[in-house]
Amino acid sequence: MFKKFFTYPVFLVLFLSFIGLILFGSILRHHYLGGKRLPILQDVAVVISEIPKNVGHIIKYKNFNLNKPAPLLKHKQKKRFERFIQKQRNVLLILPRYDNILNRSVVDVIDLNNFETIHTYKHDIAHWLKQVKNTEEFPKIMINNSPIRFQYKHPLILENGSLISNSGDTPEFKIDVCSKLEWINDEEMFHHSRMLDHDGNLWVPGHMNPKSKYVIKYDLDEFDDDSVIKISTDGKILYKKSVIEILIENKIFPVNFALNSYLTGDRDPIHLNDIEPALSDTQYWKKGDLFLSIRNQSAIIHYRPSINKIINYITGPFSQQHDVDIISDKKISIFNNNNFLKNNEHSEILIYNFETNNFRKLFNDKIKKENFKTRTNGLSDILKDGSLIIEETIHGRIILFNKNGEKEWEFVNKDKNGEIGRVNWFRIIEDEIFIKNFKMLLKTKKCTN
């Protein structure tokens, strides 16, 4: 019976199939190691390899559109918005979120007095994509950031109502209050946060291209060489420097750090996810200093770009953190994603005191009770009155605790069909003059979007 089955044609088919599997695996390995040979075959191999995942996606989410971000499931039983404590707050919440009804990302401006959306930004994404000329830097932007995939990240609204953002590893761009495109900068690949400094310029994470001197010498093309970039509100790059350069030149890392990381399979050893500029002098930092959150080293860097010096390299009871904020003249807050191997069930907000060199956890029992955990991303902000607002990015939820740690309200980015979309790094505006002027601006502008 076995001999009848194992004929020459069967043997030939099995042998060729075995060779084909080896070649298929080699092409996939070459692709995921960043190889550039046989790009068409690489694309075909990736498509084939993703068939099981895509079929699973269709079955799980009952959605045949594989380009659309998958709806989130953790908080399906929660209401879209629920208020637990009534309090008047003359505060604006800038909320970038994915709208599953519109099949696109939008930025809502929400009045926290009544949680009503007073304005929405949603520019013409297809038109924006057509303005990108640097195809060497962004070869797949038409696919990766098509209108259904694009997502606003940590948008910043200026006094004239203009908004600056990116979609993560894209050009930086600016739109006016009516969402008309004003400029793009496609010189570099920008990602994550953006913050204004004391001169009115923005600090934004980026990827160096060409690579910095400690990376380019090893020809590490497929390697994330994260950089700090200062950009004007007119879209002009004023300063940029590799974080790896900063760390090597300050003798924190060895000269061959990039090569060692690459050889061990780590193409993203830094992962800069936030830059917080100091706006004034204190006993512990100077105006113009930067606090850098580098997730994949679980460290906060206190850096002085004026003299290229690391003042402090802060590690502690946090793992793969996201977001660092200056909250007083001697304290910073850190959003701890808490990705340790043990005791990692919920995210944490840490306060670091430069005077005592100690950490403490803020409202930790309350956060734990809320089953609040975002393995990646995440954001927090401490308001002037001591209240805390936290974002569970990958589950589409935001919670506001008052200064006593009591839950004031909870928002889940749920639409009328019950589908939940991501939120992508809110921003709080408490400046009363800014709020008044912005509301007056909305009355005079007749936007049609």
CSV table of N, CA and C in Angstrom, one decimal, residues 137 169 189 191-192 206-209 211-212 215 220-227 242-245 257-258 261-262 266-272 295-296:
chain,number,residue,atom,x,y,z
A,137,GLU,N,11.6,58.5,0.9
A,137,GLU,CA,11.3,58.4,2.3
A,137,GLU,C,10.0,57.7,2.6
A,169,ASP,N,5.1,58.1,11.5
A,169,ASP,CA,6.0,57.7,10.4
A,169,ASP,C,5.5,58.3,9.1
A,189,MET,N,10.8,61.6,8.4
A,189,MET,CA,9.7,60.8,8.9
A,189,MET,C,9.4,61.2,10.3
A,191,HIS,N,7.0,61.2,13.9
A,191,HIS,CA,6.1,60.3,14.6
A,191,HIS,C,5.9,60.8,16.0
A,192,HIS,N,4.9,60.2,16.6
A,192,HIS,CA,4.5,60.4,18.0
A,192,HIS,C,4.1,61.8,18.3
A,206,GLY,N,11.5,62.0,15.3
A,206,GLY,CA,11.6,61.7,13.9
A,206,GLY,C,12.6,60.5,13.7
A,207,HIS,N,12.7,60.1,12.5
A,207,HIS,CA,13.7,59.1,12.1
A,207,HIS,C,14.8,59.7,11.2
A,208,MET,N,16.0,59.6,11.6
A,208,MET,CA,17.1,60.3,10.8
A,208,MET,C,17.2,59.6,9.4
A,209,ASN,N,17.3,60.4,8.4
A,209,ASN,CA,17.6,60.0,7.0
A,209,ASN,C,18.2,61.1,6.2
A,211,LYS,N,21.1,58.3,7.8
A,211,LYS,CA,21.3,57.9,9.2
A,211,LYS,C,22.5,58.7,9.8
A,212,SER,N,22.5,58.7,11.1
A,212,SER,CA,23.6,59.5,11.8
A,212,SER,C,24.9,58.7,11.7
A,215,VAL,N,25.4,55.1,12.9
A,215,VAL,CA,24.6,54.1,12.3
A,215,VAL,C,25.0,53.9,10.8
A,220,LEU,N,23.4,50.3,8.2
A,220,LEU,CA,22.2,49.7,8.8
A,220,LEU,C,20.9,50.4,8.3
A,221,ASP,N,20.6,50.1,7.0
A,221,ASP,CA,19.5,50.8,6.4
A,221,ASP,C,18.2,50.6,7.1
A,222,GLU,N,17.8,49.3,7.3
A,222,GLU,CA,16.5,49.0,8.0
A,222,GLU,C,16.7,49.1,9.5
A,223,PHE,N,16.9,50.3,10.0
A,223,PHE,CA,17.2,50.5,11.4
A,223,PHE,C,16.6,51.8,11.8
A,224,ASP,N,15.8,51.9,12.9
A,224,ASP,CA,15.2,53.1,13.3
A,224,ASP,C,16.1,54.0,14.1
A,225,ASP,N,16.6,55.0,13.5
A,225,ASP,CA,17.6,55.9,14.1
A,225,ASP,C,16.8,57.1,14.5
A,226,ASP,N,16.2,57.0,15.7
A,226,ASP,CA,15.3,58.1,16.2
A,226,ASP,C,16.0,59.4,16.5
A,227,SER,N,15.3,60.5,16.3
A,227,SER,CA,16.0,61.8,16.4
A,227,SER,C,15.0,62.8,17.1
A,242,SER,N,20.3,62.8,16.3
A,242,SER,CA,20.0,61.4,16.6
A,242,SER,C,20.1,61.2,18.1
A,243,VAL,N,19.2,60.4,18.6
A,243,VAL,CA,19.2,60.1,20.1
A,243,VAL,C,20.4,59.1,20.3
A,244,ILE,N,20.7,58.2,19.4
A,244,ILE,CA,21.8,57.4,19.6
A,244,ILE,C,23.1,58.2,19.6
A,245,GLU,N,23.2,59.2,18.8
A,245,GLU,CA,24.4,60.1,18.8
A,245,GLU,C,24.5,60.7,20.2
A,257,PHE,N,27.0,50.6,19.8
A,257,PHE,CA,25.6,50.3,20.3
A,257,PHE,C,24.7,49.9,19.1
A,258,ALA,N,24.6,50.7,18.1
A,258,ALA,CA,23.7,50.4,17.0
A,258,ALA,C,24.0,49.1,16.3
A,261,SER,N,22.9,46.2,18.6
A,261,SER,CA,21.4,46.1,18.6
A,261,SER,C,21.0,45.4,17.4
A,262,TYR,N,21.5,45.8,16.2
A,262,TYR,CA,21.1,45.2,15.0
A,262,TYR,C,21.4,43.7,14.9
A,266,ASP,N,17.4,43.7,17.1
A,266,ASP,CA,16.6,44.9,17.6
A,266,ASP,C,16.8,46.0,16.6
A,267,ARG,N,15.9,46.3,15.7
A,267,ARG,CA,15.9,47.4,14.8
A,267,ARG,C,15.4,48.7,15.3
A,268,ASP,N,14.8,48.6,16.5
A,268,ASP,CA,14.2,49.8,17.1
A,268,ASP,C,14.6,49.9,18.6
A,269,PRO,N,15.9,50.1,18.8
A,269,PRO,CA,16.4,50.1,20.2
A,269,PRO,C,16.0,51.3,21.1
A,270,ILE,N,15.6,52.4,20.5
A,270,ILE,CA,15.3,53.6,21.2
A,270,ILE,C,13.9,53.8,21.4
A,271,HIS,N,13.1,54.0,20.3
A,271,HIS,CA,11.7,54.2,20.3
A,271,HIS,C,11.3,55.5,21.1
A,272,LEU,N,11.8,56.6,20.6
A,272,LEU,CA,11.5,57.9,21.2
A,272,LEU,C,10.0,58.2,21.1
A,295,ARG,N,11.2,54.5,25.0
A,295,ARG,CA,10.5,53.4,25.5
A,295,ARG,C,11.4,52.1,25.6
A,296,ASN,N,12.1,51.8,24.6
A,296,ASN,CA,12.8,50.5,24.5
A,296,ASN,C,14.0,50.4,25.3
